[in-house]
mmCIF file of C-alpha atoms and ligand atoms in Angstrom:
data_model
loop_
_atom_site.group_PDB
_atom_site.id
_atom_site.type_symbol
_atom_site.label_atom_id
_atom_site.label_comp_id
_atom_site.label_asym_id
_atom_site.label_seq_id
_atom_site.Cartn_x
_atom_site.Cartn_y
_atom_site.Cartn_z
ATOM 1 C CA UNK A 1 -0.169 -0.004 0.082
ATOM 2 C CA UNK A 2 1.102 3.478 -0.656
ATOM 3 C CA UNK A 3 0.664 4.929 2.757
ATOM 4 C CA UNK A 4 -0.784 3.775 6.280
ATOM 5 C CA UNK A 5 -4.616 4.403 5.424
ATOM 6 C CA UNK A 6 -7.162 2.882 3.054
ATOM 7 C CA UNK A 7 -9.617 5.610 2.223
ATOM 8 C CA UNK A 8 -9.687 4.926 -1.575
ATOM 9 C CA UNK A 9 -9.023 2.328 -4.033
ATOM 10 C CA UNK A 10 -6.342 4.829 -5.254
ATOM 11 C CA UNK A 11 -4.499 4.197 -1.762
ATOM 12 C CA UNK A 12 -3.520 0.597 -3.244
ATOM 13 C CA UNK A 13 -0.566 -0.043 -5.755
ATOM 14 C CA UNK A 14 -1.563 -2.082 -8.859
ATOM 15 C CA UNK A 15 -0.054 -5.110 -7.392
ATOM 16 C CA UNK A 16 -2.079 -4.785 -3.981
ATOM 17 C CA UNK A 17 -5.303 -6.193 -5.050
ATOM 18 C CA UNK A 18 -4.169 -9.355 -6.489
ATOM 19 C CA UNK A 19 -2.107 -9.776 -3.360
ATOM 20 C CA UNK A 20 -5.222 -9.057 -1.052
ATOM 21 C CA UNK A 21 -7.294 -11.463 -3.275
ATOM 22 C CA UNK A 22 -4.709 -14.215 -2.855
ATOM 23 C CA UNK A 23 -4.429 -13.566 0.999
ATOM 24 C CA UNK A 24 -7.977 -13.646 1.524
ATOM 25 C CA UNK A 25 -8.715 -16.849 -0.552
ATOM 26 C CA UNK A 26 -5.687 -18.729 1.842
ATOM 27 C CA UNK A 27 -7.326 -17.105 4.908
ATOM 28 C CA UNK A 28 -10.824 -18.023 3.997
ATOM 29 C CA UNK A 29 -9.424 -21.671 3.856
ATOM 30 C CA UNK A 30 -7.441 -21.304 6.973
ATOM 31 C CA UNK A 31 -9.957 -20.128 9.250
ATOM 32 C CA UNK A 32 -9.090 -18.759 12.705
ATOM 33 C CA UNK A 33 -5.266 -17.582 13.271
ATOM 34 C CA UNK A 34 -3.906 -15.664 16.328
ATOM 35 C CA UNK A 35 -1.893 -13.408 13.892
ATOM 36 C CA UNK A 36 -3.335 -10.245 15.418
ATOM 37 C CA UNK A 37 -3.347 -11.263 19.092
ATOM 38 C CA UNK A 38 -4.431 -8.541 21.458
ATOM 39 C CA UNK A 39 -4.649 -5.809 18.623
ATOM 40 C CA UNK A 40 -7.780 -3.563 18.518
ATOM 41 C CA UNK A 41 -9.715 -2.020 15.942
ATOM 42 C CA UNK A 42 -11.905 0.875 16.712
ATOM 43 C CA UNK A 43 -15.072 1.012 14.466
ATOM 44 C CA UNK A 44 -16.356 4.576 14.371
ATOM 45 C CA UNK A 45 -19.819 4.980 12.558
ATOM 46 C CA UNK A 46 -21.916 7.922 11.637
ATOM 47 C CA UNK A 47 -24.222 5.829 9.733
ATOM 48 C CA UNK A 48 -26.025 2.276 10.332
ATOM 49 C CA UNK A 49 -24.219 -0.880 9.265
ATOM 50 C CA UNK A 50 -25.029 -4.745 9.255
ATOM 51 C CA UNK A 51 -22.427 -6.247 7.183
ATOM 52 C CA UNK A 52 -19.403 -3.722 7.629
ATOM 53 C CA UNK A 53 -19.523 -3.638 11.436
ATOM 54 C CA UNK A 54 -20.262 -7.517 12.062
ATOM 55 C CA UNK A 55 -17.878 -8.532 9.529
ATOM 56 C CA UNK A 56 -15.118 -6.469 10.741
ATOM 57 C CA UNK A 57 -15.809 -7.301 14.376
ATOM 58 C CA UNK A 58 -15.986 -11.183 13.363
ATOM 59 C CA UNK A 59 -12.594 -10.588 11.182
ATOM 60 C CA UNK A 60 -10.625 -9.344 14.294
ATOM 61 C CA UNK A 61 -11.755 -11.779 16.639
ATOM 62 C CA UNK A 62 -10.955 -14.653 14.050
ATOM 63 C CA UNK A 63 -7.404 -13.081 13.879
ATOM 64 C CA UNK A 64 -7.067 -13.140 17.800
ATOM 65 C CA UNK A 65 -7.730 -9.358 18.403
ATOM 66 C CA UNK A 66 -11.037 -7.528 18.899
ATOM 67 C CA UNK A 67 -13.144 -4.587 17.901
ATOM 68 C CA UNK A 68 -14.910 -2.013 19.674
ATOM 69 C CA UNK A 69 -18.026 -0.342 18.222
ATOM 70 C CA UNK A 70 -18.704 3.289 18.651
ATOM 71 C CA UNK A 71 -22.240 4.322 17.563
ATOM 72 C CA UNK A 72 -23.100 7.592 15.929
ATOM 73 C CA UNK A 73 -24.610 8.823 19.166
ATOM 74 C CA UNK A 74 -21.566 8.024 21.275
ATOM 75 C CA UNK A 75 -18.739 9.682 19.251
ATOM 76 C CA UNK A 76 -20.341 12.738 17.800
ATOM 77 C CA UNK A 77 -17.720 13.131 15.277
ATOM 78 C CA UNK A 78 -17.101 16.783 15.046
ATOM 79 C CA UNK A 79 -19.793 17.775 17.027
ATOM 80 C CA UNK A 80 -19.040 16.577 20.465
ATOM 81 C CA UNK A 81 -15.367 16.747 19.720
ATOM 82 C CA UNK A 82 -13.364 17.617 16.807
ATOM 83 C CA UNK A 83 -12.297 14.938 14.514
ATOM 84 C CA UNK A 84 -8.666 15.746 14.795
ATOM 85 C CA UNK A 85 -9.280 15.158 18.497
ATOM 86 C CA UNK A 86 -11.185 11.984 18.153
ATOM 87 C CA UNK A 87 -8.225 10.549 16.030
ATOM 88 C CA UNK A 88 -5.540 11.743 18.329
ATOM 89 C CA UNK A 89 -7.304 10.098 21.386
ATOM 90 C CA UNK A 90 -8.347 6.833 19.570
ATOM 91 C CA UNK A 91 -4.612 6.445 18.552
ATOM 92 C CA UNK A 92 -3.314 6.344 22.036
ATOM 93 C CA UNK A 93 -5.991 3.394 22.539
ATOM 94 C CA UNK A 94 -6.400 1.309 19.518
ATOM 95 C CA UNK A 95 -4.146 -0.331 16.464
ATOM 96 C CA UNK A 96 -6.353 0.740 13.832
ATOM 97 C CA UNK A 97 -9.691 2.706 13.048
ATOM 98 C CA UNK A 98 -12.311 1.742 10.343
ATOM 99 C CA UNK A 99 -14.715 4.729 9.843
ATOM 100 C CA UNK A 100 -18.190 5.059 8.070
ATOM 101 C CA UNK A 101 -18.672 8.772 7.338
ATOM 102 C CA UNK A 102 -20.962 11.074 5.654
ATOM 103 C CA UNK A 103 -18.312 13.426 4.383
ATOM 104 C CA UNK A 104 -15.300 11.749 2.736
ATOM 105 C CA UNK A 105 -13.433 14.899 4.352
ATOM 106 C CA UNK A 106 -14.020 13.454 7.966
ATOM 107 C CA UNK A 107 -12.007 10.513 6.919
ATOM 108 C CA UNK A 108 -9.317 12.716 5.346
ATOM 109 C CA UNK A 109 -9.177 14.554 8.869
ATOM 110 C CA UNK A 110 -9.102 11.466 10.837
ATOM 111 C CA UNK A 111 -6.265 9.848 8.843
ATOM 112 C CA UNK A 112 -4.381 13.165 8.967
ATOM 113 C CA UNK A 113 -4.345 13.438 12.650
ATOM 114 C CA UNK A 114 -4.343 9.497 13.543
ATOM 115 C CA UNK A 115 -1.105 7.782 14.343
ATOM 116 C CA UNK A 116 -2.796 4.462 13.433
ATOM 117 C CA UNK A 117 -4.090 3.283 9.932
ATOM 118 C CA UNK A 118 -7.465 4.465 8.919
ATOM 119 C CA UNK A 119 -9.878 2.294 6.924
ATOM 120 C CA UNK A 120 -12.819 3.736 5.111
ATOM 121 C CA UNK A 121 -15.796 1.712 6.087
ATOM 122 C CA UNK A 122 -18.070 3.574 3.512
ATOM 123 C CA UNK A 123 -18.031 7.211 2.955
ATOM 124 C CA UNK A 124 -20.057 9.524 0.383
ATOM 125 C CA UNK A 125 -17.543 8.936 -2.303
ATOM 126 C CA UNK A 126 -16.026 5.350 -1.865
ATOM 127 C CA UNK A 127 -16.644 2.027 -0.350
ATOM 128 C CA UNK A 128 -13.142 0.318 -0.903
ATOM 129 C CA UNK A 129 -13.800 -2.430 1.153
ATOM 130 C CA UNK A 130 -16.953 -3.658 -0.538
ATOM 131 C CA UNK A 131 -15.337 -3.405 -4.093
ATOM 132 C CA UNK A 132 -12.114 -5.712 -2.939
ATOM 133 C CA UNK A 133 -14.446 -8.413 -1.213
ATOM 134 C CA UNK A 134 -16.317 -8.117 -4.707
ATOM 135 C CA UNK A 135 -13.409 -8.623 -6.820
ATOM 136 C CA UNK A 136 -12.492 -11.652 -4.325
ATOM 137 C CA UNK A 137 -16.239 -13.038 -5.161
ATOM 138 C CA UNK A 138 -15.830 -12.485 -9.004
ATOM 139 C CA UNK A 139 -12.629 -14.281 -8.929
ATOM 140 C CA UNK A 140 -13.962 -17.083 -7.041
ATOM 141 C CA UNK A 141 -16.967 -17.382 -9.518
ATOM 142 C CA UNK A 142 -15.511 -16.702 -12.735
ATOM 143 C CA UNK A 143 -11.722 -17.960 -11.883
ATOM 144 C CA UNK A 144 -10.310 -15.096 -13.472
ATOM 145 C CA UNK A 145 -10.689 -10.955 -13.292
ATOM 146 C CA UNK A 146 -8.638 -9.626 -16.180
ATOM 147 C CA UNK A 147 -10.702 -9.527 -19.423
ATOM 148 C CA UNK A 148 -14.338 -9.962 -17.896
ATOM 149 C CA UNK A 149 -16.881 -7.340 -18.400
ATOM 150 C CA UNK A 150 -18.692 -5.951 -15.472
ATOM 151 C CA UNK A 151 -21.958 -3.797 -16.130
ATOM 152 C CA UNK A 152 -23.021 -1.526 -13.367
ATOM 153 C CA UNK A 153 -26.715 -0.328 -13.719
ATOM 154 C CA UNK A 154 -27.583 2.479 -11.501
ATOM 155 C CA UNK A 155 -26.379 5.519 -9.300
ATOM 156 C CA UNK A 156 -22.626 6.741 -9.753
ATOM 157 C CA UNK A 157 -22.280 6.630 -6.036
ATOM 158 C CA UNK A 158 -19.715 5.333 -3.188
ATOM 159 C CA UNK A 159 -20.079 1.738 -4.564
ATOM 160 C CA UNK A 160 -19.683 2.642 -8.111
ATOM 161 C CA UNK A 161 -16.804 4.657 -7.784
ATOM 162 C CA UNK A 162 -14.610 2.009 -5.935
ATOM 163 C CA UNK A 163 -15.828 -0.698 -8.209
ATOM 164 C CA UNK A 164 -14.607 1.211 -11.344
ATOM 165 C CA UNK A 165 -11.432 2.154 -9.737
ATOM 166 C CA UNK A 166 -10.717 -1.545 -8.769
ATOM 167 C CA UNK A 167 -12.215 -2.857 -11.983
ATOM 168 C CA UNK A 168 -9.610 -0.372 -13.913
ATOM 169 C CA UNK A 169 -6.976 -1.668 -11.894
ATOM 170 C CA UNK A 170 -7.185 -5.425 -12.538
ATOM 171 C CA UNK A 171 -8.292 -5.204 -16.122
ATOM 172 C CA UNK A 172 -11.854 -5.753 -15.722
ATOM 173 C CA UNK A 173 -13.846 -3.980 -18.764
ATOM 174 C CA UNK A 174 -16.187 -1.587 -16.798
ATOM 175 C CA UNK A 175 -19.539 -0.296 -18.097
ATOM 176 C CA UNK A 176 -21.691 1.899 -16.148
ATOM 177 C CA UNK A 177 -25.231 3.119 -17.057
ATOM 178 C CA UNK A 178 -26.872 5.768 -15.203
ATOM 179 C CA UNK A 179 -29.322 8.787 -15.730
ATOM 180 C CA UNK A 180 -28.039 12.247 -16.508
ATOM 181 C CA UNK A 181 -27.241 13.968 -13.149
ATOM 182 C CA UNK A 182 -26.254 10.500 -11.555
ATOM 183 C CA UNK A 183 -23.161 9.910 -13.336
ATOM 184 C CA UNK A 184 -19.815 8.982 -11.524
ATOM 185 C CA UNK A 185 -17.514 11.941 -10.728
ATOM 186 C CA UNK A 186 -15.417 13.113 -13.484
ATOM 187 C CA UNK A 187 -12.252 13.167 -11.373
ATOM 188 C CA UNK A 188 -12.538 9.585 -10.694
ATOM 189 C CA UNK A 189 -13.718 8.452 -14.049
ATOM 190 C CA UNK A 190 -10.359 10.260 -15.279
ATOM 191 C CA UNK A 191 -8.624 8.288 -12.638
ATOM 192 C CA UNK A 192 -10.000 4.970 -13.800
ATOM 193 C CA UNK A 193 -9.244 5.605 -17.279
ATOM 194 C CA UNK A 194 -5.399 6.355 -16.256
ATOM 195 C CA UNK A 195 -5.465 2.920 -14.508
ATOM 196 C CA UNK A 196 -7.121 1.220 -17.670
ATOM 197 C CA UNK A 197 -4.659 2.408 -19.883
ATOM 198 C CA UNK A 198 -2.008 0.391 -17.890
ATOM 199 C CA UNK A 199 -4.126 -2.675 -17.391
ATOM 200 C CA UNK A 200 -5.591 -3.162 -20.435
ATOM 201 C CA UNK A 201 -9.300 -2.323 -19.199
ATOM 202 C CA UNK A 202 -11.990 -0.235 -20.890
ATOM 203 C CA UNK A 203 -14.262 2.141 -19.060
ATOM 204 C CA UNK A 204 -17.615 2.782 -20.854
ATOM 205 C CA UNK A 205 -20.342 5.344 -19.729
ATOM 206 C CA UNK A 206 -23.898 5.182 -20.983
ATOM 207 C CA UNK A 207 -27.307 5.994 -20.196
ATOM 208 C CA UNK A 208 -28.775 2.937 -21.679
ATOM 209 C CA UNK A 209 -28.716 0.070 -19.338
ATOM 210 C CA UNK A 210 -29.256 -2.410 -22.153
ATOM 211 C CA UNK A 211 -26.153 -1.419 -23.960
ATOM 212 C CA UNK A 212 -24.266 -1.731 -20.762
ATOM 213 C CA UNK A 213 -25.509 -5.284 -19.743
ATOM 214 C CA UNK A 214 -25.207 -6.855 -23.424
ATOM 215 C CA UNK A 215 -23.054 -9.818 -22.933
ATOM 216 C CA UNK A 216 -21.716 -8.843 -19.664
ATOM 217 C CA UNK A 217 -20.156 -11.521 -17.278
ATOM 218 C CA UNK A 218 -21.014 -9.627 -14.213
ATOM 219 C CA UNK A 219 -24.097 -7.512 -13.746
ATOM 220 C CA UNK A 220 -24.049 -5.120 -10.578
ATOM 221 C CA UNK A 221 -26.500 -2.704 -8.780
ATOM 222 C CA UNK A 222 -26.920 -0.701 -5.800
ATOM 223 C CA UNK A 223 -29.577 1.302 -4.253
ATOM 224 C CA UNK A 224 -30.882 4.286 -5.985
ATOM 225 C CA UNK A 225 -31.187 6.260 -2.490
ATOM 226 C CA UNK A 226 -27.975 5.975 -0.504
ATOM 227 C CA UNK A 227 -27.834 6.712 3.218
ATOM 228 C CA UNK A 228 -27.918 10.286 3.846
ATOM 229 C CA UNK A 229 -30.087 11.104 0.829
ATOM 230 C CA UNK A 230 -33.484 9.886 2.071
ATOM 231 C CA UNK A 231 -35.190 13.241 1.063
ATOM 232 C CA UNK A 232 -34.406 12.723 -2.470
ATOM 233 C CA UNK A 233 -35.907 9.261 -2.647
ATOM 234 C CA UNK A 234 -39.146 10.202 -4.685
ATOM 235 C CA UNK A 235 -37.073 11.996 -7.035
ATOM 236 C CA UNK A 236 -34.759 9.223 -7.563
ATOM 237 C CA UNK A 237 -37.248 6.573 -8.001
ATOM 238 C CA UNK A 238 -38.369 8.620 -11.039
ATOM 239 C CA UNK A 239 -35.025 9.281 -12.487
ATOM 240 C CA UNK A 240 -34.180 5.382 -12.030
ATOM 241 C CA UNK A 241 -37.367 3.889 -13.269
ATOM 242 C CA UNK A 242 -35.828 2.513 -16.528
ATOM 243 C CA UNK A 243 -32.587 1.072 -14.436
ATOM 244 C CA UNK A 244 -34.318 -1.926 -12.554
ATOM 245 C CA UNK A 245 -32.343 -5.136 -12.865
ATOM 246 C CA UNK A 246 -35.265 -7.601 -13.777
ATOM 247 C CA UNK A 247 -35.201 -10.861 -15.764
ATOM 248 C CA UNK A 248 -35.650 -9.311 -18.995
ATOM 249 C CA UNK A 249 -32.448 -6.934 -18.483
ATOM 250 C CA UNK A 250 -30.542 -9.915 -17.013
ATOM 251 C CA UNK A 251 -31.370 -12.169 -20.004
ATOM 252 C CA UNK A 252 -29.312 -9.731 -22.278
ATOM 253 C CA UNK A 253 -25.952 -10.626 -20.345
ATOM 254 C CA UNK A 254 -23.683 -13.878 -20.708
ATOM 255 C CA UNK A 255 -25.897 -16.835 -20.040
ATOM 256 C CA UNK A 256 -23.673 -17.677 -17.146
ATOM 257 C CA UNK A 257 -23.521 -13.809 -15.913
ATOM 258 C CA UNK A 258 -23.527 -13.450 -12.029
ATOM 259 C CA UNK A 259 -25.799 -10.717 -10.452
ATOM 260 C CA UNK A 260 -24.166 -8.720 -7.811
ATOM 261 C CA UNK A 261 -25.470 -6.320 -5.057
ATOM 262 C CA UNK A 262 -23.621 -4.902 -2.225
ATOM 263 C CA UNK A 263 -26.924 -4.969 0.015
ATOM 264 C CA UNK A 264 -28.932 -3.710 1.878
ATOM 265 C CA UNK A 265 -31.297 -3.993 -1.100
ATOM 266 C CA UNK A 266 -34.826 -2.328 -1.946
ATOM 267 C CA UNK A 267 -36.453 -5.111 -3.550
ATOM 268 C CA UNK A 268 -38.869 -4.104 -6.061
ATOM 269 C CA UNK A 269 -36.664 -0.909 -6.702
ATOM 270 C CA UNK A 270 -33.070 -1.278 -8.376
ATOM 271 C CA UNK A 271 -33.796 -5.145 -8.368
ATOM 272 C CA UNK A 272 -37.016 -7.151 -9.098
ATOM 273 C CA UNK A 273 -38.481 -8.873 -6.286
ATOM 274 C CA UNK A 274 -36.988 -12.242 -5.902
ATOM 275 C CA UNK A 275 -34.175 -11.476 -8.326
ATOM 276 C CA UNK A 276 -31.568 -11.556 -5.392
ATOM 277 C CA UNK A 277 -32.550 -14.915 -4.476
ATOM 278 C CA UNK A 278 -32.226 -16.415 -8.097
ATOM 279 C CA UNK A 279 -29.179 -18.913 -8.882
ATOM 280 C CA UNK A 280 -27.464 -16.123 -10.803
ATOM 281 C CA UNK A 281 -27.295 -13.828 -7.463
ATOM 282 C CA UNK A 282 -24.140 -13.776 -5.527
ATOM 283 C CA UNK A 283 -25.278 -11.174 -3.139
ATOM 284 C CA UNK A 284 -24.842 -13.391 -0.092
ATOM 285 C CA UNK A 285 -21.378 -14.618 -1.028
ATOM 286 C CA UNK A 286 -20.422 -10.947 -1.345
ATOM 287 C CA UNK A 287 -21.601 -10.343 2.354
ATOM 288 C CA UNK A 288 -19.404 -13.130 3.457
ATOM 289 C CA UNK A 289 -16.570 -12.444 1.588
ATOM 290 C CA UNK A 290 -16.268 -8.927 3.367
ATOM 291 C CA UNK A 291 -15.097 -10.896 6.150
ATOM 292 C CA UNK A 292 -12.460 -12.858 4.466
ATOM 293 C CA UNK A 293 -11.163 -9.832 2.408
ATOM 294 C CA UNK A 294 -11.026 -7.607 5.472
ATOM 295 C CA UNK A 295 -9.045 -10.265 7.589
ATOM 296 C CA UNK A 296 -6.478 -10.249 4.817
ATOM 297 C CA UNK A 297 -6.524 -6.338 4.763
ATOM 298 C CA UNK A 298 -6.183 -6.130 8.854
ATOM 299 C CA UNK A 299 -3.549 -8.837 8.857
ATOM 300 C CA UNK A 300 -1.577 -6.827 6.354
ATOM 301 C CA UNK A 301 -1.917 -3.418 7.741
ATOM 302 C CA UNK A 302 -1.452 -4.378 11.388
ATOM 303 C CA UNK A 303 1.624 -6.629 10.550
ATOM 304 C CA UNK A 304 0.229 -9.987 11.566
ATOM 305 C CA UNK A 305 0.406 -11.919 8.234
ATOM 306 C CA UNK A 306 1.432 -15.546 9.075
ATOM 307 C CA UNK A 307 0.740 -16.759 5.671
ATOM 308 C CA UNK A 308 2.935 -17.160 2.741
ATOM 309 C CA UNK A 309 2.239 -14.616 -0.149
ATOM 310 C CA UNK A 310 1.176 -15.976 -3.272
ATOM 311 C CA UNK A 311 -0.046 -14.698 -6.696
ATOM 312 C CA UNK A 312 -3.608 -15.403 -7.267
ATOM 313 C CA UNK A 313 -3.132 -16.467 -10.745
HETATM 314 N N1 CP B 401 -22.710 -3.533 2.020
HETATM 315 C C1 CP B 401 -22.416 -3.036 3.450
HETATM 316 O O1 CP B 401 -21.734 -2.164 3.315
HETATM 317 O O2 CP B 401 -23.683 -3.266 4.223
HETATM 318 P P1 CP B 401 -23.649 -2.348 5.615
HETATM 319 O O3 CP B 401 -24.136 -1.008 5.221
HETATM 320 O O4 CP B 401 -24.814 -3.320 6.220
HETATM 321 O O5 CP B 401 -22.386 -2.371 6.202
HETATM 322 N N1 NVA B 402 -24.691 3.320 -1.670
HETATM 323 C C1 NVA B 402 -25.141 2.571 -0.430
HETATM 324 C C2 NVA B 402 -24.206 1.428 -0.065
HETATM 325 C C3 NVA B 402 -24.616 0.735 1.307
HETATM 326 C C4 NVA B 402 -23.677 -0.221 1.627
HETATM 327 C C5 NVA B 402 -25.102 3.773 0.818
HETATM 328 O O1 NVA B 402 -24.075 4.611 0.633
HETATM 329 O O2 NVA B 402 -25.995 3.730 1.574
#
């Protein structure tokens, strides 16, 4: 990794992602270890969570350490106390901080003032742990990453940004279909395109979901209204009405295409009722893999890796 923190996929070098995936595959087989004995992770969350909180807590436990969860009401980041002071104080107690914040800038301030590594557990701009676990899931299901085509249909949000950057890093062709006004950020698109030049990936942006999904190996979607955007949900439901993943749209993808969703899902909105329970859906494998990938990440960041490094190819 480039520095001590993982705030963005951009904090990883091109060789980091394959290494993390190979370590996660090994750790998934290995189960429990004591490699992070007595190490402590603080989970500082401004928004609700099921997967991220539980997978980080279990990951630390399985590595011999433990996690302390601090809810939005307890910490009051930037309200009860400045973000810089929270970072300084936590650095005296714990070995790493995983934070879920409304503003990505809050994470940057935490990382600037913390002496210990800070991990982005979701911000308004990125969700890197989700994207890394998703690549692990794709690799497990497809046996490769490079050369695959991934179609993301929906909002150009935090999940889309990290997935686009991670796909571009590993050579996955990334297509995104979003309505006008809900596209990915230009600066991150430009960054992804620069990664794609090196990896051989291609990035395609369209407003047509059918164009994106045609012959794709992976079809991916996320909620139309993310946490913190609830006031816009009616407007968003209208803007995204053409972007639902249903049987008809999915039938345009490769016959053996997998359907992905980071969860939580709004059944009947971005995904048709029942489709996440179909054989093509790997949404629950994605949820499980959050834990395995984060074990590899934590072991690496906190210096407790006991398994030999291996290239995943
Ligand atoms: N996918 C994901 O991050 O889920 P949670 O919001 O439940 O953590
Ligand atoms: N885009 C969603 C992802 C949740 C895991 C959100 O930010 O709410």
